[in-house]
Tab-separated table of C-alpha atoms and ligand atoms in Angstrom:
chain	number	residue	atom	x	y	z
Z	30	UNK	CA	-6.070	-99.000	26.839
Z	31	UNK	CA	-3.067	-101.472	27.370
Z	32	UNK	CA	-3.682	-101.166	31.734
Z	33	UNK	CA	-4.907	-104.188	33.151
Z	34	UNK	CA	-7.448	-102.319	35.955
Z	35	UNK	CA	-8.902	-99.635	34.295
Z	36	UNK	CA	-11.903	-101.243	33.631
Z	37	UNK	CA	-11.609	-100.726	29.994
Z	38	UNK	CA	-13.886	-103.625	28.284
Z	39	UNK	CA	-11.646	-106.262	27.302
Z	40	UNK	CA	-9.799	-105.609	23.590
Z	41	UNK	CA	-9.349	-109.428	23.448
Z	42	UNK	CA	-11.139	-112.631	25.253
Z	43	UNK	CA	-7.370	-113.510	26.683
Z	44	UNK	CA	-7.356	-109.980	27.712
Z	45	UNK	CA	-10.116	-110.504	30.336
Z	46	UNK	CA	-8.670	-114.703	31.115
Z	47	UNK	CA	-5.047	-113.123	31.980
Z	48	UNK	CA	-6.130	-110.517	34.240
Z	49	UNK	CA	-8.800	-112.364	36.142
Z	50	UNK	CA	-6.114	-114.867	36.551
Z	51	UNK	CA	-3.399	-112.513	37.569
Z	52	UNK	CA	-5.774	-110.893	39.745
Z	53	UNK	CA	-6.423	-114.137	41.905
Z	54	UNK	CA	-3.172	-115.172	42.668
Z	55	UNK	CA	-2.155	-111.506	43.932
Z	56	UNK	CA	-5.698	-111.396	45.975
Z	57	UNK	CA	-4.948	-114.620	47.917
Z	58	UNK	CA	-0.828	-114.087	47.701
Z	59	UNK	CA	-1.729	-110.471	49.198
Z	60	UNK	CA	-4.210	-112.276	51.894
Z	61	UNK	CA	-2.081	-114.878	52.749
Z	62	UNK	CA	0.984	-112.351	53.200
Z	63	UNK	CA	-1.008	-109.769	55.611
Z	64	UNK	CA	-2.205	-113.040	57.648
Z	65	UNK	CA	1.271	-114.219	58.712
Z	66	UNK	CA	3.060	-110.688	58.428
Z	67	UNK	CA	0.448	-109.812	60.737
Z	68	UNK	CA	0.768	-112.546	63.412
Z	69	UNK	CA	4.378	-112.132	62.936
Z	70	UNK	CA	4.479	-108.350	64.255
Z	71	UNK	CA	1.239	-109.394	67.367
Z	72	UNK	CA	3.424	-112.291	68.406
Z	73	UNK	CA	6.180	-110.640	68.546
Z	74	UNK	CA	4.726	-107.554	70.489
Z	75	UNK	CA	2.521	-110.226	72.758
Z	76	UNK	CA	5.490	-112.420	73.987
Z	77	UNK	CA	8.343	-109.856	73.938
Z	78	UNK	CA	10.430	-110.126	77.362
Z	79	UNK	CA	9.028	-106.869	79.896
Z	80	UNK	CA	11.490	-104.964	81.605
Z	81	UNK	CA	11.870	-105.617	85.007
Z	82	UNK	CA	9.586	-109.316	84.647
Z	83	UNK	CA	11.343	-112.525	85.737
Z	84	UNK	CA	12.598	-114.586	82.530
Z	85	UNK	CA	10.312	-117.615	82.067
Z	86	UNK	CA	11.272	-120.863	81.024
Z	87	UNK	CA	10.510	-121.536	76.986
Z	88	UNK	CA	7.874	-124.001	76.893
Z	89	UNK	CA	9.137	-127.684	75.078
Z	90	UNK	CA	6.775	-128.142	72.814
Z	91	UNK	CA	6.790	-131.704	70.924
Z	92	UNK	CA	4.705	-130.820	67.661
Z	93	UNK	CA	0.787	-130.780	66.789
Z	94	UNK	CA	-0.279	-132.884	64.096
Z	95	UNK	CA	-3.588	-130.678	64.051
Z	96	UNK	CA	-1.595	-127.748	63.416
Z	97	UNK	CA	0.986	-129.485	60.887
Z	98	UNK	CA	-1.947	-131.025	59.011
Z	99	UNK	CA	-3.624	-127.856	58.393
Z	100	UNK	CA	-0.189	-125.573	57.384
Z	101	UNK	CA	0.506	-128.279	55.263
Z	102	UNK	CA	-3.049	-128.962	53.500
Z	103	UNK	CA	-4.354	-125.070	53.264
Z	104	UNK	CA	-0.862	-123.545	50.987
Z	105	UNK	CA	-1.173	-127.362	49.402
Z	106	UNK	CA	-4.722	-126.509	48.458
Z	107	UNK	CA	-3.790	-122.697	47.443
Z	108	UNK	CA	-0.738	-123.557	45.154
Z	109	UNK	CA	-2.867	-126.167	43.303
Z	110	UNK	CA	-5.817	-124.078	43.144
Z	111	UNK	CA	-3.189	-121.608	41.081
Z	112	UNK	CA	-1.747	-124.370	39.153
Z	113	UNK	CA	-5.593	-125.749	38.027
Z	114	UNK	CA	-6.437	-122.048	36.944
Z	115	UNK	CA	-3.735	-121.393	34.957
Z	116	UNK	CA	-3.825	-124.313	33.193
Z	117	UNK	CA	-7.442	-123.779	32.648
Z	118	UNK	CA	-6.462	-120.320	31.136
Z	119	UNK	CA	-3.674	-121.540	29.157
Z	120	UNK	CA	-5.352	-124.612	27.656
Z	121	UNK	CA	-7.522	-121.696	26.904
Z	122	UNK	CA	-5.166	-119.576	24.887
Z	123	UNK	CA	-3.394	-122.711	23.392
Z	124	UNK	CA	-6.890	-124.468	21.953
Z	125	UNK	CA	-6.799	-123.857	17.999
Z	126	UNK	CA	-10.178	-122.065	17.401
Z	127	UNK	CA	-11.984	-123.315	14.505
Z	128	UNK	CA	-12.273	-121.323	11.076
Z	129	UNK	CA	-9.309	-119.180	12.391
Z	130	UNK	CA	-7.341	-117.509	9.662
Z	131	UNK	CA	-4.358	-118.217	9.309
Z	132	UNK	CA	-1.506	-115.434	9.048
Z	133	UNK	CA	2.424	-115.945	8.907
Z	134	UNK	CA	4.594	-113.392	10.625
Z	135	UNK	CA	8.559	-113.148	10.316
Z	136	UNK	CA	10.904	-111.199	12.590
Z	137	UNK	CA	13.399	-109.697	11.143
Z	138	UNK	CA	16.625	-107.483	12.435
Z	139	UNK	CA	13.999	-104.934	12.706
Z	140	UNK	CA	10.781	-105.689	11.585
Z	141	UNK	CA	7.703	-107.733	11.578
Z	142	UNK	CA	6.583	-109.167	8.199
Z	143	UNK	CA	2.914	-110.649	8.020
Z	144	UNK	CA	1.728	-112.687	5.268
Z	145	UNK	CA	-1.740	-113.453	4.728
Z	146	UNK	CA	-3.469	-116.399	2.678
Z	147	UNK	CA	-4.366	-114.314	-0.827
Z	148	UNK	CA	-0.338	-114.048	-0.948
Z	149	UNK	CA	-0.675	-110.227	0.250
Z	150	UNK	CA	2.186	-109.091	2.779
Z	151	UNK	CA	2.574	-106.415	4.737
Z	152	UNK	CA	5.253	-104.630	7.245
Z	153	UNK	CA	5.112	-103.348	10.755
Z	154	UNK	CA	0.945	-103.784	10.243
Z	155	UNK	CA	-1.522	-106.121	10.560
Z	156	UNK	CA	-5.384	-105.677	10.043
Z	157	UNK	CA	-7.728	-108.016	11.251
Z	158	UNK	CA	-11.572	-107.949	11.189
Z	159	UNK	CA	-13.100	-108.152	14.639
Z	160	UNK	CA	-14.746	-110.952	16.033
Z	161	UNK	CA	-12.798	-113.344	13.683
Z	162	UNK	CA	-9.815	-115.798	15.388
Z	163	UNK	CA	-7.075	-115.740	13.696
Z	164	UNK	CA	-4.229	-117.839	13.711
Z	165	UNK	CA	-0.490	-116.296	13.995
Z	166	UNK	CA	2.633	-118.901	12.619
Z	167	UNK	CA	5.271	-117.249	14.351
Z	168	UNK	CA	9.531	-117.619	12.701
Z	169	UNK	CA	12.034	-115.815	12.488
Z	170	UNK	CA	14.835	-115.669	9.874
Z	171	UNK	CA	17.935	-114.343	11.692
Z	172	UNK	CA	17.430	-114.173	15.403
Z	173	UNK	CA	14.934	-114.703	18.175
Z	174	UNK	CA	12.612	-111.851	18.180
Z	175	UNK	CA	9.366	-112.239	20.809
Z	176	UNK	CA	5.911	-111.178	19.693
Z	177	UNK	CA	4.358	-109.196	22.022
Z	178	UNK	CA	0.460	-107.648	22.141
Z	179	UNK	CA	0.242	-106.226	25.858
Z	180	UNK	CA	-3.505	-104.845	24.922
Z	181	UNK	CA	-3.907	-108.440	24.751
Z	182	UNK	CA	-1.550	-110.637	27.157
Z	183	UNK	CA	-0.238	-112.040	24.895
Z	184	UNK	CA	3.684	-113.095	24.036
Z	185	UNK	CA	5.308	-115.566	21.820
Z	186	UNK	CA	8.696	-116.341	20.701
Z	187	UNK	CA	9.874	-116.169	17.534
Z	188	UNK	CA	12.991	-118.867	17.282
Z	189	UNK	CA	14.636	-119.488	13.589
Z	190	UNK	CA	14.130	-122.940	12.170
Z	191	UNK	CA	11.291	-123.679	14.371
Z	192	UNK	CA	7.467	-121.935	14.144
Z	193	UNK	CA	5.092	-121.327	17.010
Z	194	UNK	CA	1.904	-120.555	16.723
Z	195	UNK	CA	-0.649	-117.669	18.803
Z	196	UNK	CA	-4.196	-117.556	18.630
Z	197	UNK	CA	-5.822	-114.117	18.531
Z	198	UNK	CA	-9.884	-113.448	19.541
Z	199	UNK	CA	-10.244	-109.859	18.641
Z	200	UNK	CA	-13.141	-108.798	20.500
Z	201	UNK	CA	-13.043	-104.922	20.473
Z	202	UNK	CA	-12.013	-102.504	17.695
Z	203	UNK	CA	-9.050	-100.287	17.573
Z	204	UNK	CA	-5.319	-99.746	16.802
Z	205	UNK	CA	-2.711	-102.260	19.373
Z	206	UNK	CA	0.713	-101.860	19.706
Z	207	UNK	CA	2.916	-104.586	18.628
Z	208	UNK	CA	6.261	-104.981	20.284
Z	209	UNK	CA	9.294	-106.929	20.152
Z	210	UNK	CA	9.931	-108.550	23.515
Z	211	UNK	CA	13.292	-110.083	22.978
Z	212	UNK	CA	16.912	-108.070	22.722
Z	213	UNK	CA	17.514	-109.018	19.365
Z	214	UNK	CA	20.189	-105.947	18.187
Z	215	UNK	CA	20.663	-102.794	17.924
Z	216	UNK	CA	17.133	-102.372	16.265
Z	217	UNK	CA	15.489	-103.687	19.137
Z	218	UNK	CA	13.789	-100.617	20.697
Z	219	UNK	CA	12.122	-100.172	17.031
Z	220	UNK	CA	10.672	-103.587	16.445
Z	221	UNK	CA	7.224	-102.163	16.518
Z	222	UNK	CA	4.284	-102.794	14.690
Z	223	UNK	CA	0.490	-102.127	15.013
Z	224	UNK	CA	-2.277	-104.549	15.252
Z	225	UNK	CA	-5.439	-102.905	13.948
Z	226	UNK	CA	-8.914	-104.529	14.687
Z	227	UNK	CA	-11.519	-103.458	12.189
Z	228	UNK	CA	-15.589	-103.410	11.861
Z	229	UNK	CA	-15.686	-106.079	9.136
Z	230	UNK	CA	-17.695	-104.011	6.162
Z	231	UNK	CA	-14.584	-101.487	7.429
Z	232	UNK	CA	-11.891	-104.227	6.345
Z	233	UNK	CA	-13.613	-104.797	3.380
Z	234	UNK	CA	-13.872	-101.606	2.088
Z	235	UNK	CA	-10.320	-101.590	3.300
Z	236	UNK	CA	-9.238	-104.870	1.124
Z	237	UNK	CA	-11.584	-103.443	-1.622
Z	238	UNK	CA	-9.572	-99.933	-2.047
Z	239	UNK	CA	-6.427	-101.330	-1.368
Z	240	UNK	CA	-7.055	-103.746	-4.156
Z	241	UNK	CA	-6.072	-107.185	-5.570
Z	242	UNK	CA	-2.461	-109.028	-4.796
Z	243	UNK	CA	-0.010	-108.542	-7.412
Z	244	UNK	CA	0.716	-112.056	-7.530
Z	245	UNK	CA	-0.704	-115.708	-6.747
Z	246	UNK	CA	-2.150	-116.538	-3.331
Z	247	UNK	CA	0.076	-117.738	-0.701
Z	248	UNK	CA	-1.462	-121.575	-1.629
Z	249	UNK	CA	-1.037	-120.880	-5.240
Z	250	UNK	CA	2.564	-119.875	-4.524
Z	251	UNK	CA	3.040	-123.031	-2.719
Z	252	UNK	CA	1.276	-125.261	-5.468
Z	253	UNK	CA	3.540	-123.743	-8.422
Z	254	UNK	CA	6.723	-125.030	-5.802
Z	255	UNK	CA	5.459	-128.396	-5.134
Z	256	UNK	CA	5.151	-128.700	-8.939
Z	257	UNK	CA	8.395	-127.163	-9.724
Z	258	UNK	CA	10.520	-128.949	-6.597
Z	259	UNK	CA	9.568	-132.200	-7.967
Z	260	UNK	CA	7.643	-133.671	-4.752
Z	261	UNK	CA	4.778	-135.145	-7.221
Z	262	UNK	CA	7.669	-137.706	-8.430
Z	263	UNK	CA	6.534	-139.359	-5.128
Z	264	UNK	CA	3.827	-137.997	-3.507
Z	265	UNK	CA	0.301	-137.907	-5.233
Z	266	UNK	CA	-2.244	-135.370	-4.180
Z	267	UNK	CA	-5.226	-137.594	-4.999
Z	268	UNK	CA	-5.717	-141.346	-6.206
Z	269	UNK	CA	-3.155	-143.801	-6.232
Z	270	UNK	CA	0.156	-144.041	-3.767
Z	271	UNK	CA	3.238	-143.383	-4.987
Z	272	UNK	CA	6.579	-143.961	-3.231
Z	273	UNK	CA	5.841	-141.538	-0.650
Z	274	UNK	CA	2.214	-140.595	2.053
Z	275	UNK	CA	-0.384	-138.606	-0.671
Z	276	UNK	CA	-0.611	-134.694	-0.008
Z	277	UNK	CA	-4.156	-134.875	0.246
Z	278	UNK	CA	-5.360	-134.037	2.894
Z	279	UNK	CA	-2.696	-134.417	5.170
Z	280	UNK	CA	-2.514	-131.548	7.125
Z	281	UNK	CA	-3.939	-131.826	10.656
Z	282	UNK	CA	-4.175	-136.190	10.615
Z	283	UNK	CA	-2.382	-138.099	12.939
Z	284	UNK	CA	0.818	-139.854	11.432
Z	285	UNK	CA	2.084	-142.931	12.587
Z	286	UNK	CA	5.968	-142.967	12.539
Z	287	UNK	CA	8.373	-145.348	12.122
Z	288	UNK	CA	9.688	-145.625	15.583
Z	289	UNK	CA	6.202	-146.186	16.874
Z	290	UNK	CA	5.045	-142.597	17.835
Z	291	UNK	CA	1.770	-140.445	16.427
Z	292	UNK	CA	1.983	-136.520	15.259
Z	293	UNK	CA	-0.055	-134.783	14.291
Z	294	UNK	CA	0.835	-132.796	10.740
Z	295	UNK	CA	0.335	-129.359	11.950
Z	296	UNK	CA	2.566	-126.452	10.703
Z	297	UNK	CA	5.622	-127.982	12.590
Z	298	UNK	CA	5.865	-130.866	11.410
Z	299	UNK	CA	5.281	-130.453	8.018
Z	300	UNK	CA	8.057	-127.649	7.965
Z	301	UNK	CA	10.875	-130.360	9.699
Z	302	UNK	CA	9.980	-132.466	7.023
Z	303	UNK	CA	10.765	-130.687	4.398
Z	304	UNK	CA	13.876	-129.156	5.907
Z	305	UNK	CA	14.894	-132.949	7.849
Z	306	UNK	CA	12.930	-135.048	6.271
Z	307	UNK	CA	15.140	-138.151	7.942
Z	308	UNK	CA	13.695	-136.468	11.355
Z	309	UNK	CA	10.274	-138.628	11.321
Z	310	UNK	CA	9.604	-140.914	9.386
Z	311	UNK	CA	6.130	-141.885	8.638
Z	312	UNK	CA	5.931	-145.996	8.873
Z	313	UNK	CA	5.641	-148.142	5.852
Z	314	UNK	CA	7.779	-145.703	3.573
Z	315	UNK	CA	11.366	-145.500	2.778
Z	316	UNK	CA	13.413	-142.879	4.352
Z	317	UNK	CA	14.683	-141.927	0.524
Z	318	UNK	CA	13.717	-138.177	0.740
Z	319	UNK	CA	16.161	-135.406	0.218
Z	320	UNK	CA	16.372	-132.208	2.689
Z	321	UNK	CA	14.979	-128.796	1.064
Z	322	UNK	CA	17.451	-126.892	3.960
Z	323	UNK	CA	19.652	-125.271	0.919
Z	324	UNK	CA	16.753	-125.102	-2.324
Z	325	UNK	CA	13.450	-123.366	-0.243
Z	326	UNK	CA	13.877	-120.294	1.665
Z	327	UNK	CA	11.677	-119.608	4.894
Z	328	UNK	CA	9.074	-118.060	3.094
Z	329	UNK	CA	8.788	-120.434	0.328
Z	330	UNK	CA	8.026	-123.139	2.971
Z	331	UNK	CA	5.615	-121.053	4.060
Z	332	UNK	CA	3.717	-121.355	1.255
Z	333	UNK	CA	4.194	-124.840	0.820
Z	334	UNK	CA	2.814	-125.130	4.188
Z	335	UNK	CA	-0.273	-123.414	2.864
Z	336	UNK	CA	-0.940	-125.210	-0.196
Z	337	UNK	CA	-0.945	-128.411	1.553
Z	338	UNK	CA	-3.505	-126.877	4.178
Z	339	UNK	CA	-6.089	-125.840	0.997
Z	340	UNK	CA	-5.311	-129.901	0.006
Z	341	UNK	CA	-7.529	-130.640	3.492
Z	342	UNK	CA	-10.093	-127.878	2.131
Z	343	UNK	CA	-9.256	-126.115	4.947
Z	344	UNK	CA	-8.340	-122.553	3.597
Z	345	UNK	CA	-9.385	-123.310	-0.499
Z	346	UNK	CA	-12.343	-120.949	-0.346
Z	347	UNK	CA	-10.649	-117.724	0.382
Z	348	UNK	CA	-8.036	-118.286	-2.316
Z	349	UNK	CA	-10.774	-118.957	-4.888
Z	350	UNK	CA	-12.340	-115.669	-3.495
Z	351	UNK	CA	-8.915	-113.852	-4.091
Z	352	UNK	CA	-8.268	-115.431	-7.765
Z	353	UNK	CA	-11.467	-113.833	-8.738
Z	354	UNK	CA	-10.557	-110.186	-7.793
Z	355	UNK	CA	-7.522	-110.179	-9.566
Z	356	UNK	CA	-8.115	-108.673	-12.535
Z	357	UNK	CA	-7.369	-105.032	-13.851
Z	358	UNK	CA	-5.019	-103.588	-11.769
Z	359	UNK	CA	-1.897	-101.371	-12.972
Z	360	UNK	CA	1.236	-100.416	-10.968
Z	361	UNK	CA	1.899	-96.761	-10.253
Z	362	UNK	CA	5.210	-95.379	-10.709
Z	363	UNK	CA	7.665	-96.652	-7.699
Z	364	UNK	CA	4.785	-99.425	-6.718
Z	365	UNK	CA	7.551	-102.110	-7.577
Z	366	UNK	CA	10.425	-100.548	-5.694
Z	367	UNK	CA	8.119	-99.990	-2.486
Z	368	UNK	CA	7.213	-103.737	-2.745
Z	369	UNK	CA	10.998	-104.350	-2.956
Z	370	UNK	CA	11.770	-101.770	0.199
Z	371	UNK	CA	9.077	-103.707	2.310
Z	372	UNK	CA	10.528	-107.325	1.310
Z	373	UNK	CA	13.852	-106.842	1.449
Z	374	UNK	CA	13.257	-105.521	5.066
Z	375	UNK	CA	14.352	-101.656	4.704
Z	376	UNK	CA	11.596	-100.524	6.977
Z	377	UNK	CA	13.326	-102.547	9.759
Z	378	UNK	CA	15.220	-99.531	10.374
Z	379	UNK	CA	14.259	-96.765	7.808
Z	380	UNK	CA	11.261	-95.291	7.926
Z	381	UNK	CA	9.154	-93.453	5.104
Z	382	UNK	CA	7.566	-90.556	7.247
Z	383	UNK	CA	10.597	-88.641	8.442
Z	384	UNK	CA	11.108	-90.167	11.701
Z	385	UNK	CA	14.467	-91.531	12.883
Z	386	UNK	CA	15.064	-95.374	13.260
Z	387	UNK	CA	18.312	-96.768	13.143
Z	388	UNK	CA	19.038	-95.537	9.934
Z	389	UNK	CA	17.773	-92.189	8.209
Z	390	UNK	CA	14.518	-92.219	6.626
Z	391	UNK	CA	13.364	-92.144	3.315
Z	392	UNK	CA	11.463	-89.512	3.211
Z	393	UNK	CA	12.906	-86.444	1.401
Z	394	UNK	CA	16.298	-88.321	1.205
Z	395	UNK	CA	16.792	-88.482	-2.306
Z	396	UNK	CA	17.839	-85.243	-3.494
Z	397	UNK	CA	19.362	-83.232	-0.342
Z	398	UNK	CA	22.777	-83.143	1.141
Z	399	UNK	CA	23.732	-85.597	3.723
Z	400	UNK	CA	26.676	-84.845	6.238
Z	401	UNK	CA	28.956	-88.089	5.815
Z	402	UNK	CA	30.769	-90.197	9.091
Z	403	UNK	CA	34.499	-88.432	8.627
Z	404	UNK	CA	33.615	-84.818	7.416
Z	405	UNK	CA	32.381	-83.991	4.092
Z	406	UNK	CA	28.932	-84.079	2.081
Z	407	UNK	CA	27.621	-85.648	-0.089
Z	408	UNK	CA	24.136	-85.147	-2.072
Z	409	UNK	CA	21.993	-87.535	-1.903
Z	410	UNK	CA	21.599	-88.249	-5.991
Z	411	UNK	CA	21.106	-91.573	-8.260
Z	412	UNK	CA	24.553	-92.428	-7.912
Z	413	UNK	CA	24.676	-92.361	-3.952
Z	414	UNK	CA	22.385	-94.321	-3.193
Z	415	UNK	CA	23.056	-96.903	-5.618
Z	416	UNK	CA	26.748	-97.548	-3.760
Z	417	UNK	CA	24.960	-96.574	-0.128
Z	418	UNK	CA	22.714	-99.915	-1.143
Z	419	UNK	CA	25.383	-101.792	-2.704
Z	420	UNK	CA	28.287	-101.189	-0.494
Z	421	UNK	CA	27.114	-99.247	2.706
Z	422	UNK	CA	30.561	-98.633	4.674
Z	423	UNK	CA	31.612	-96.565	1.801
Z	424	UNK	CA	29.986	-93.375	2.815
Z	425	UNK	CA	28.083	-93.772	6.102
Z	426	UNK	CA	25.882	-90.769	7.039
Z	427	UNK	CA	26.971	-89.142	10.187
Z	428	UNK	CA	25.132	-90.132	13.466
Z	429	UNK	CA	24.038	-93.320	12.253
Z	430	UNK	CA	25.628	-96.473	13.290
Z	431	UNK	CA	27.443	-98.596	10.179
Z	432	UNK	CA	25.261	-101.492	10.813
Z	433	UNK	CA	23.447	-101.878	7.202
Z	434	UNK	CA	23.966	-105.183	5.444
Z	435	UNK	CA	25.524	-105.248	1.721
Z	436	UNK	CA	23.150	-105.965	-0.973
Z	437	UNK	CA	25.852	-105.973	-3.847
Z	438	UNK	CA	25.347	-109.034	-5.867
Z	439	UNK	CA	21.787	-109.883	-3.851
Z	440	UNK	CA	19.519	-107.340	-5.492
Z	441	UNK	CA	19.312	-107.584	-9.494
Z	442	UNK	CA	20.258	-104.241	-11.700
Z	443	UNK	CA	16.702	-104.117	-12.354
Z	444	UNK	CA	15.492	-103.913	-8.743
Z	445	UNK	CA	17.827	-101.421	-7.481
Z	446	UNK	CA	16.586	-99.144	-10.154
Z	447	UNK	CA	13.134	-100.036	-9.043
Z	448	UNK	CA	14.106	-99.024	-5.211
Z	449	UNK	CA	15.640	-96.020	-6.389
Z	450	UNK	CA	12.644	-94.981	-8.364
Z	451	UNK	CA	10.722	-95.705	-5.139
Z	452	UNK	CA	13.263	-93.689	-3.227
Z	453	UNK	CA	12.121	-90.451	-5.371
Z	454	UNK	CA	8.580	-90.300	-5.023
Z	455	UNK	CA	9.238	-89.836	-1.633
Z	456	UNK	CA	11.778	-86.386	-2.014
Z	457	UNK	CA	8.452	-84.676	-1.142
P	23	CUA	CU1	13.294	-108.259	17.523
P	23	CUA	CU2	13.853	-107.390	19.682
């Protein structure tokens, strides 16, 4: 599936762009190589000195400028014939195809968080619809992590404080691995997801069963911060100025900045804005704004992000579509604590069907005995894992490296109940 010469059909159009492209430069690099290997190994044979012959004098030759022209125009010609292509491929992969949707993805020490427009968010999984572009805004919150789709060709970093975007053209249906293509701890080797490419009345039966998002779309999200954060003390979305550029349709203009220079407000720069606002300046206002660095977390500018995006009406009618379906829908028992588990990052290195990541997995935990670092057992009741959550050193199961962050005094009473809850639906 993932091989580029198999002559599968292509699971994405970069798919088919990459390996034509990788496929050229080895064909004439290979051609090239043979040629003057070749002439090499006849010369060599052709004027070696016989036994017994009388040595001849070398011959003084004083240069050719046929000869030079042509060694130095034909790899000339072949090194900028492989420069044009590529750049013809990557302008390619880098264009912004229109009506893509948009999707943010986190790394995290171990995991890969996707968050889509209706304010849905998933772990380790992405679904997609095929024949639909979507957009990827790659960041990271701790480290750099690399995104990776090899069925695909496809490889991004993801650097904190900054976000990069990828373009996907799913083309063919099926399940892709997702990997993480940067050492980024001791996780690493299980930063894994799946991409999985679905027949659209498929993903909508899939969206249908799965249901509505327990809370506001991503853009509502970001609207209810906007209003709450105080930007409308100076920026209007609509009608008159106020100290600052209107909201309104800003996203994807050109700004003219203070030093001279156009942007363009894309995901990038919206995000240094609001984090160093001082950074660029658009000309004609007052550099009075504060920094959000300390009050908005990564995901809350996120959302931001994507209100200000509906503002330019580019993504309003899928949230409108999303508001509607949200009606009648109740929690099962442990839905709350397996929200929690998937967004405070558990699954980076515990899993939920048994298999071993860095940590033990969830499933059939609560309840049995666990064989403790140091000797001893302990059962695996209410009580443990309420300190193995809070304070992890104190009783680290045996095998497993003491790498798991404290969450004393970052999870609420109420939440760690939830998790535990969570924790025993899944004792089998
Ligand atoms: Cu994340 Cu390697």
């Amino acid at each position: 599936m993932a091989n580029a010469y198999t002559l599968g059909e292509a699971a994405s159009r970069t798919t088919g762009e990459v390996d034509a492209l990788f496929l050229f430069i080895t064909v004439v690099s290979l051609f090239f190589f043979l040629l003057v290997e070749g002439l090499l190994i006849y010369f060599a044979i052709r004027y070696r000195r016989r036994k017994g012959g009388e040595p001849s004098e070398t011959p003084d030759i004083r240069g050719n400028l046929l000869l030079e022209t042509i060694w130095i125009l034909i790899p000339t010609i072949v090194v900028a014939s492989f420069f044009y292509y590529g750049y013809r491929v990557f302008r390619d992969i880098r264009t912004p195809p229109p009506g893509a949707t948009d999707i943010h993805v986190v790394g995290r020490q171990w995991l890969f968080e996707f968050r889509y427009p209706d304010g849905r968010s998933s772990i380790n999984e992405i679904r997609v619809p095929v024949g639909r572009p979507v957009k990827l805004i790659l960041s990271s919150d701790d480290v750099i992590h690399s995104f990776y789709i090899p069925a695909y060709r496809l490889k991004q970093d993801m650097v904190p404080g900054r976000y990069n975007t990828l373009y996907l053209h799913p083309d063919k249906v099926g399940t892709y691995d997702i990997l993480c293509a940067e050492y980024c701890g001791v996780g690493h080797s299980t930063m894994r997801a799946e991409l999985i490419v679905m027949e659209p009345a498929a993903y909508a039966a899939w969206r249908e069963k799965k249901g509505a998002p327990a809370g506001l779309s991503l853009a509502g999200q970001g609207k209810a911060l906007v209003e709450k954060s105080g930007c409308l003390g100076c920026h209007a979305v609509e009608g008159e100025e106020k100290v600052g550029p209107n909201l309104g349709g800003i996203f994807g203009r050109k700004v003219l900045l203070s030093d001279g220079t156009t942007v363009t407000a894309d995901e990038e720069y919206l995000r240094e804005s609001l984090l160093d606002p001082k950074a660029k300046v658009v000309k004609g206002y007052p550099a009075v704004m504060p920094t959000f660095k300390e009050s908005l977390s990564s995901d809350e500018v996120g959302a931001i992000i994507a209100y200000l995006k509906s503002l330019s009406g580019v993504k309003a009618k899928e949230s409108e579509e999303e508001k509607e379906e949200k009606e009648g829908r109740e929690a099962p028992p442990g839905q709350k604590g397996k929200e929690l588990v998937e967004t405070l990052g558990c699954l980076g290195c515990h899993s939920v069907d048994g298999s071993v990541r860095v940590g033990p997995s969830f499933k059939g935990l609560f309840g049995g005995q666990v064989e403790l670092e140091g000797g001893g057992k302990a059962t695996a009741d209410e009580a443990y894992l309420r300190e193995s959550i809070n304070r992890p050193k104190a009783k680290v199961v045996k095998g497993f490296p003491d790498v798991m962050p404290e969450f004393q005094g970052k999870i609420s009473e109420e939440d760690l109940s939830a998790v535990i809850a969570y924790l025993k639906t899944l004792k089998q």
